[in-house]
Amino acid sequence: MRALITGVQGFVGKYLADHLLSLGIEVWGTSRQESPILRLKNGEVNVIINDLNQTEDIYQLLHNFKPNYIFHLAGQSNVKHSWEDKEGTFYANVNKTIFLLDACEKYQQENPNMRLLTVGSSEEYGKVEEHELPIKETTPLRPMSPYGASKAVVSMLIQQYHKAYGLNVIHARPFNHIGPGQSEGFVTTDFAKQVVSIEKGDKKPILLVGNLSAKRDFTDVRDIVKAYYQLIIEGRMGEIYNVCSRNKRPIQEILDLIIINSKVNIEVQLDKNRLRPSDIPIYEGNNNKIKKHIQWEPSYPIEETIIDILNYERTI
């Protein structure tokens, strides 16, 4: 079996590649950066420079490599940046996905059993009313950022391509996923980096925070990638699936877990610059559909995830 991952060098891409390698699947990936080999715990990934700008180039890649599974993770994933570059966000997330979908539609004619998974975001739902919680796949989409809107378009496109061309494609909507190695700008990593800087004596023992009352649905990235694989194997083509824990936690609880596992005394201070004017109080996903269709369940307890994040930051 062979798998191709677009955006393989990203946070989730590396975890997905390593999981597939552990299952004995040959993995190749695409990237915009020059890096012919990606070395991971369970093996190596051949990385091909392809920015997904041309349908024919993507098709030739598929034709030559002949993947059974294609995971589309590449794109612009930063909500804040999407406001600064709306056009670039839509080009990266929508136009390039169209190029890939067209290439896959052509490739499926020679490999009818190929399967494609596109990755969206819970940001597609946007503003959700309290009575709509936990959020189902059928909840109306009201994205509140260019990023969320771009991913909502992708979810509509995959349904159109499935109905019009019979394309074997599934769309995943992950909620907040966290884990070791995540970039800055995500709450657990930001907290952990500050704590480690304090532990090393590089920063005063003051941890700056934003809104701690907001509740979010957190899932370990290692559980997320298992869901992606199971979906592409067992999921129903043309369908959309929430990937989440259905366990909302206040940011305060995440902060408490990080402080409990720190090695120093820390004072917490509110930083108004970290507050978001449109922050939604509660965001919780309903995972009944994915649990029913592929029997997937998150397995990593949040406490273990937090410790792993802290330990990773201590090593870099």
mmCIF file of N, CA, C and O in Angstrom, residues 198-261:
data_model
loop_
_atom_site.group_PDB
_atom_site.id
_atom_site.type_symbol
_atom_site.label_atom_id
_atom_site.label_comp_id
_atom_site.label_asym_id
_atom_site.label_seq_id
_atom_site.Cartn_x
_atom_site.Cartn_y
_atom_site.Cartn_z
ATOM 1 N N ILE A 198 10.768 29.947 31.763
ATOM 2 C CA ILE A 198 10.880 30.265 33.189
ATOM 3 C C ILE A 198 11.757 29.239 33.881
ATOM 4 O O ILE A 198 12.627 29.589 34.699
ATOM 5 N N GLU A 199 11.569 27.966 33.585
ATOM 6 C CA GLU A 199 12.372 26.899 34.190
ATOM 7 C C GLU A 199 13.858 27.069 33.887
ATOM 8 O O GLU A 199 14.718 26.798 34.732
ATOM 9 N N LYS A 200 14.165 27.546 32.677
ATOM 10 C CA LYS A 200 15.565 27.720 32.272
ATOM 11 C C LYS A 200 16.164 29.024 32.780
ATOM 12 O O LYS A 200 17.357 29.275 32.603
ATOM 13 N N GLY A 201 15.325 29.857 33.403
ATOM 14 C CA GLY A 201 15.809 31.136 33.914
ATOM 15 C C GLY A 201 15.897 32.212 32.865
ATOM 16 O O GLY A 201 16.489 33.277 33.102
ATOM 17 N N ASP A 202 15.320 31.978 31.693
ATOM 18 C CA ASP A 202 15.366 32.962 30.608
ATOM 19 C C ASP A 202 14.236 33.986 30.705
ATOM 20 O O ASP A 202 14.215 34.961 29.953
ATOM 21 N N LYS A 203 13.310 33.755 31.608
ATOM 22 C CA LYS A 203 12.133 34.614 31.715
ATOM 23 C C LYS A 203 11.720 34.723 33.174
ATOM 24 O O LYS A 203 11.894 33.786 33.948
ATOM 25 N N LYS A 204 11.194 35.882 33.553
ATOM 26 C CA LYS A 204 10.689 36.049 34.913
ATOM 27 C C LYS A 204 9.540 35.063 35.153
ATOM 28 O O LYS A 204 8.836 34.679 34.210
ATOM 29 N N PRO A 205 9.328 34.636 36.399
ATOM 30 C CA PRO A 205 8.293 33.620 36.681
ATOM 31 C C PRO A 205 6.871 34.161 36.581
ATOM 32 O O PRO A 205 6.058 34.031 37.494
ATOM 33 N N ILE A 206 6.585 34.790 35.441
ATOM 34 C CA ILE A 206 5.255 35.337 35.182
ATOM 35 C C ILE A 206 4.749 34.762 33.861
ATOM 36 O O ILE A 206 5.397 34.906 32.819
ATOM 37 N N LEU A 207 3.605 34.109 33.902
ATOM 38 C CA LEU A 207 3.032 33.498 32.713
ATOM 39 C C LEU A 207 1.866 34.360 32.230
ATOM 40 O O LEU A 207 0.902 34.579 32.963
ATOM 41 N N LEU A 208 1.977 34.876 31.008
ATOM 42 C CA LEU A 208 0.970 35.759 30.442
ATOM 43 C C LEU A 208 -0.105 34.939 29.732
ATOM 44 O O LEU A 208 0.203 34.034 28.952
ATOM 45 N N VAL A 209 -1.362 35.264 30.022
ATOM 46 C CA VAL A 209 -2.468 34.479 29.472
ATOM 47 C C VAL A 209 -3.555 35.395 28.906
ATOM 48 O O VAL A 209 -3.612 36.579 29.212
ATOM 49 N N GLY A 210 -4.426 34.793 28.093
ATOM 50 C CA GLY A 210 -5.596 35.492 27.575
ATOM 51 C C GLY A 210 -6.837 35.007 28.302
ATOM 52 O O GLY A 210 -6.829 34.818 29.522
ATOM 53 N N ASN A 211 -7.892 34.754 27.569
ATOM 54 C CA ASN A 211 -9.161 34.310 28.145
ATOM 55 C C ASN A 211 -9.059 32.869 28.628
ATOM 56 O O ASN A 211 -8.860 31.950 27.834
ATOM 57 N N LEU A 212 -9.213 32.669 29.931
ATOM 58 C CA LEU A 212 -9.099 31.323 30.500
ATOM 59 C C LEU A 212 -10.441 30.642 30.698
ATOM 60 O O LEU A 212 -10.503 29.459 31.038
ATOM 61 N N SER A 213 -11.528 31.365 30.489
ATOM 62 C CA SER A 213 -12.852 30.789 30.730
ATOM 63 C C SER A 213 -13.413 30.071 29.499
ATOM 64 O O SER A 213 -14.328 29.250 29.611
ATOM 65 N N ALA A 214 -12.880 30.377 28.323
ATOM 66 C CA ALA A 214 -13.363 29.731 27.101
ATOM 67 C C ALA A 214 -13.160 28.222 27.199
ATOM 68 O O ALA A 214 -12.144 27.754 27.711
ATOM 69 N N LYS A 215 -14.131 27.470 26.699
ATOM 70 C CA LYS A 215 -14.060 26.004 26.741
ATOM 71 C C LYS A 215 -13.878 25.473 25.325
ATOM 72 O O LYS A 215 -14.591 25.879 24.406
ATOM 73 N N ARG A 216 -12.921 24.554 25.170
ATOM 74 C CA ARG A 216 -12.598 24.014 23.858
ATOM 75 C C ARG A 216 -12.535 22.488 23.895
ATOM 76 O O ARG A 216 -12.307 21.881 24.933
ATOM 77 N N ASP A 217 -12.707 21.897 22.718
ATOM 78 C CA ASP A 217 -12.718 20.446 22.536
ATOM 79 C C ASP A 217 -11.331 20.018 22.047
ATOM 80 O O ASP A 217 -11.005 20.153 20.872
ATOM 81 N N PHE A 218 -10.491 19.517 22.977
ATOM 82 C CA PHE A 218 -9.108 19.173 22.652
ATOM 83 C C PHE A 218 -8.955 17.680 22.386
ATOM 84 O O PHE A 218 -9.512 16.839 23.101
ATOM 85 N N THR A 219 -8.155 17.354 21.357
ATOM 86 C CA THR A 219 -7.823 15.967 21.039
ATOM 87 C C THR A 219 -6.338 15.890 20.708
ATOM 88 O O THR A 219 -5.797 16.766 20.025
ATOM 89 N N ASP A 220 -5.684 14.842 21.179
ATOM 90 C CA ASP A 220 -4.256 14.637 20.890
ATOM 91 C C ASP A 220 -4.070 14.387 19.397
ATOM 92 O O ASP A 220 -4.816 13.629 18.777
ATOM 93 N N VAL A 221 -3.051 15.013 18.807
ATOM 94 C CA VAL A 221 -2.789 14.865 17.380
ATOM 95 C C VAL A 221 -2.552 13.403 17.006
ATOM 96 O O VAL A 221 -2.864 12.972 15.883
ATOM 97 N N ARG A 222 -2.035 12.602 17.940
ATOM 98 C CA ARG A 222 -1.784 11.187 17.645
ATOM 99 C C ARG A 222 -3.087 10.403 17.504
ATOM 100 O O ARG A 222 -3.143 9.403 16.780
ATOM 101 N N ASP A 223 -4.135 10.876 18.163
ATOM 102 C CA ASP A 223 -5.461 10.286 17.951
ATOM 103 C C ASP A 223 -6.086 10.821 16.664
ATOM 104 O O ASP A 223 -6.795 10.093 15.959
ATOM 105 N N ILE A 224 -5.827 12.078 16.358
ATOM 106 C CA ILE A 224 -6.366 12.687 15.140
ATOM 107 C C ILE A 224 -5.896 11.923 13.903
ATOM 108 O O ILE A 224 -6.693 11.591 13.010
ATOM 109 N N VAL A 225 -4.593 11.628 13.816
ATOM 110 C CA VAL A 225 -4.084 10.971 12.604
ATOM 111 C C VAL A 225 -4.579 9.533 12.487
ATOM 112 O O VAL A 225 -4.751 9.016 11.375
ATOM 113 N N LYS A 226 -4.835 8.889 13.613
ATOM 114 C CA LYS A 226 -5.440 7.554 13.559
ATOM 115 C C LYS A 226 -6.842 7.640 12.966
ATOM 116 O O LYS A 226 -7.260 6.772 12.188
ATOM 117 N N ALA A 227 -7.559 8.703 13.322
ATOM 118 C CA ALA A 227 -8.892 8.900 12.760
ATOM 119 C C ALA A 227 -8.819 9.127 11.250
ATOM 120 O O ALA A 227 -9.634 8.581 10.493
ATOM 121 N N TYR A 228 -7.849 9.919 10.798
ATOM 122 C CA TYR A 228 -7.701 10.171 9.367
ATOM 123 C C TYR A 228 -7.491 8.865 8.604
ATOM 124 O O TYR A 228 -8.093 8.646 7.537
ATOM 125 N N TYR A 229 -6.629 8.010 9.129
ATOM 126 C CA TYR A 229 -6.357 6.743 8.448
ATOM 127 C C TYR A 229 -7.597 5.851 8.435
ATOM 128 O O TYR A 229 -7.956 5.288 7.393
ATOM 129 N N GLN A 230 -8.251 5.747 9.575
ATOM 130 C CA GLN A 230 -9.448 4.904 9.628
ATOM 131 C C GLN A 230 -10.552 5.445 8.726
ATOM 132 O O GLN A 230 -11.294 4.677 8.107
ATOM 133 N N LEU A 231 -10.651 6.776 8.630
ATOM 134 C CA LEU A 231 -11.666 7.366 7.753
ATOM 135 C C LEU A 231 -11.412 7.030 6.292
ATOM 136 O O LEU A 231 -12.336 6.691 5.549
ATOM 137 N N ILE A 232 -10.161 7.137 5.865
ATOM 138 C CA ILE A 232 -9.872 6.898 4.452
ATOM 139 C C ILE A 232 -10.054 5.419 4.094
ATOM 140 O O ILE A 232 -10.332 5.074 2.950
ATOM 141 N N ILE A 233 -9.939 4.548 5.110
ATOM 142 C CA ILE A 233 -10.123 3.113 4.896
ATOM 143 C C ILE A 233 -11.603 2.722 4.974
ATOM 144 O O ILE A 233 -12.124 2.007 4.111
ATOM 145 N N GLU A 234 -12.286 3.204 6.019
ATOM 146 C CA GLU A 234 -13.627 2.715 6.327
ATOM 147 C C GLU A 234 -14.740 3.753 6.187
ATOM 148 O O GLU A 234 -15.924 3.401 6.218
ATOM 149 N N GLY A 235 -14.378 5.032 6.051
ATOM 150 C CA GLY A 235 -15.396 6.080 5.982
ATOM 151 C C GLY A 235 -16.211 6.021 4.706
ATOM 152 O O GLY A 235 -15.825 5.377 3.727
ATOM 153 N N ARG A 236 -17.343 6.692 4.716
ATOM 154 C CA ARG A 236 -18.236 6.705 3.563
ATOM 155 C C ARG A 236 -17.881 7.859 2.637
ATOM 156 O O ARG A 236 -17.799 9.008 3.069
ATOM 157 N N MET A 237 -17.671 7.538 1.381
ATOM 158 C CA MET A 237 -17.264 8.539 0.404
ATOM 159 C C MET A 237 -18.312 9.650 0.273
ATOM 160 O O MET A 237 -19.518 9.399 0.327
ATOM 161 N N GLY A 238 -17.809 10.872 0.107
ATOM 162 C CA GLY A 238 -18.682 12.030 -0.031
ATOM 163 C C GLY A 238 -19.193 12.580 1.280
ATOM 164 O O GLY A 238 -19.929 13.568 1.289
ATOM 165 N N GLU A 239 -18.797 11.966 2.400
ATOM 166 C CA GLU A 239 -19.298 12.386 3.711
ATOM 167 C C GLU A 239 -18.318 13.325 4.413
ATOM 168 O O GLU A 239 -17.127 13.374 4.093
ATOM 169 N N ILE A 240 -18.843 14.044 5.398
ATOM 170 C CA ILE A 240 -18.049 14.946 6.245
ATOM 171 C C ILE A 240 -18.097 14.415 7.671
ATOM 172 O O ILE A 240 -19.153 14.012 8.152
ATOM 173 N N TYR A 241 -16.938 14.414 8.337
ATOM 174 C CA TYR A 241 -16.857 13.855 9.682
ATOM 175 C C TYR A 241 -16.177 14.830 10.647
ATOM 176 O O TYR A 241 -15.072 15.313 10.362
ATOM 177 N N ASN A 242 -16.815 15.104 11.774
ATOM 178 C CA ASN A 242 -16.135 15.781 12.874
ATOM 179 C C ASN A 242 -15.116 14.825 13.485
ATOM 180 O O ASN A 242 -15.403 13.641 13.669
ATOM 181 N N VAL A 243 -13.934 15.353 13.790
ATOM 182 C CA VAL A 243 -12.924 14.573 14.507
ATOM 183 C C VAL A 243 -12.639 15.332 15.799
ATOM 184 O O VAL A 243 -11.997 16.385 15.787
ATOM 185 N N CYS A 244 -13.168 14.811 16.906
ATOM 186 C CA CYS A 244 -13.113 15.547 18.168
ATOM 187 C C CYS A 244 -13.333 14.587 19.330
ATOM 188 O O CYS A 244 -13.671 13.416 19.142
ATOM 189 N N SER A 245 -13.157 15.100 20.539
ATOM 190 C CA SER A 245 -13.270 14.266 21.734
ATOM 191 C C SER A 245 -14.657 14.329 22.372
ATOM 192 O O SER A 245 -15.014 13.477 23.177
ATOM 193 N N ARG A 246 -15.429 15.367 22.022
ATOM 194 C CA ARG A 246 -16.702 15.674 22.684
ATOM 195 C C ARG A 246 -16.492 15.832 24.197
ATOM 196 O O ARG A 246 -17.267 15.355 25.017
ATOM 197 N N ASN A 247 -15.427 16.498 24.544
ATOM 198 C CA ASN A 247 -15.103 16.727 25.954
ATOM 199 C C ASN A 247 -14.559 18.144 26.090
ATOM 200 O O ASN A 247 -13.359 18.376 25.990
ATOM 201 N N LYS A 248 -15.443 19.089 26.289
ATOM 202 C CA LYS A 248 -15.025 20.491 26.373
ATOM 203 C C LYS A 248 -14.299 20.756 27.690
ATOM 204 O O LYS A 248 -14.711 20.311 28.753
ATOM 205 N N ARG A 249 -13.208 21.487 27.583
ATOM 206 C CA ARG A 249 -12.401 21.823 28.760
ATOM 207 C C ARG A 249 -12.105 23.317 28.769
ATOM 208 O O ARG A 249 -11.734 23.878 27.732
ATOM 209 N N PRO A 250 -12.238 23.973 29.921
ATOM 210 C CA PRO A 250 -11.852 25.380 29.991
ATOM 211 C C PRO A 250 -10.340 25.533 29.842
ATOM 212 O O PRO A 250 -9.571 24.672 30.268
ATOM 213 N N ILE A 251 -9.916 26.624 29.221
ATOM 214 C CA ILE A 251 -8.484 26.888 29.050
ATOM 215 C C ILE A 251 -7.794 26.914 30.420
ATOM 216 O O ILE A 251 -6.635 26.552 30.557
ATOM 217 N N GLN A 252 -8.547 27.344 31.446
ATOM 218 C CA GLN A 252 -8.000 27.359 32.807
ATOM 219 C C GLN A 252 -7.518 25.973 33.221
ATOM 220 O O GLN A 252 -6.470 25.830 33.868
ATOM 221 N N GLU A 253 -8.266 24.938 32.861
ATOM 222 C CA GLU A 253 -7.873 23.569 33.210
ATOM 223 C C GLU A 253 -6.568 23.167 32.522
ATOM 224 O O GLU A 253 -5.710 22.515 33.121
ATOM 225 N N ILE A 254 -6.411 23.573 31.268
ATOM 226 C CA ILE A 254 -5.174 23.292 30.530
ATOM 227 C C ILE A 254 -4.002 23.992 31.210
ATOM 228 O O ILE A 254 -2.933 23.413 31.410
ATOM 229 N N LEU A 255 -4.213 25.260 31.574
ATOM 230 C CA LEU A 255 -3.166 26.023 32.261
ATOM 231 C C LEU A 255 -2.790 25.361 33.583
ATOM 232 O O LEU A 255 -1.603 25.224 33.909
ATOM 233 N N ASP A 256 -3.802 24.933 34.354
ATOM 234 C CA ASP A 256 -3.536 24.295 35.648
ATOM 235 C C ASP A 256 -2.689 23.030 35.473
ATOM 236 O O ASP A 256 -1.769 22.772 36.266
ATOM 237 N N LEU A 257 -2.986 22.232 34.455
ATOM 238 C CA LEU A 257 -2.224 21.002 34.210
ATOM 239 C C LEU A 257 -0.766 21.317 33.874
ATOM 240 O O LEU A 257 0.153 20.619 34.322
ATOM 241 N N ILE A 258 -0.556 22.368 33.102
ATOM 242 C CA ILE A 258 0.811 22.751 32.733
ATOM 243 C C ILE A 258 1.576 23.248 33.954
ATOM 244 O O ILE A 258 2.734 22.878 34.184
ATOM 245 N N ILE A 259 0.933 24.070 34.782
ATOM 246 C CA ILE A 259 1.600 24.605 35.975
ATOM 247 C C ILE A 259 1.899 23.493 36.980
ATOM 248 O O ILE A 259 2.980 23.450 37.584
ATOM 249 N N ILE A 260 0.947 22.567 37.157
ATOM 250 C CA ILE A 260 1.147 21.447 38.084
ATOM 251 C C ILE A 260 2.377 20.632 37.693
ATOM 252 O O ILE A 260 3.126 20.139 38.548
ATOM 253 N N ASN A 261 2.609 20.503 36.384
ATOM 254 C CA ASN A 261 3.726 19.693 35.895
ATOM 255 C C ASN A 261 4.988 20.512 35.637
ATOM 256 O O ASN A 261 5.955 19.993 35.070
#
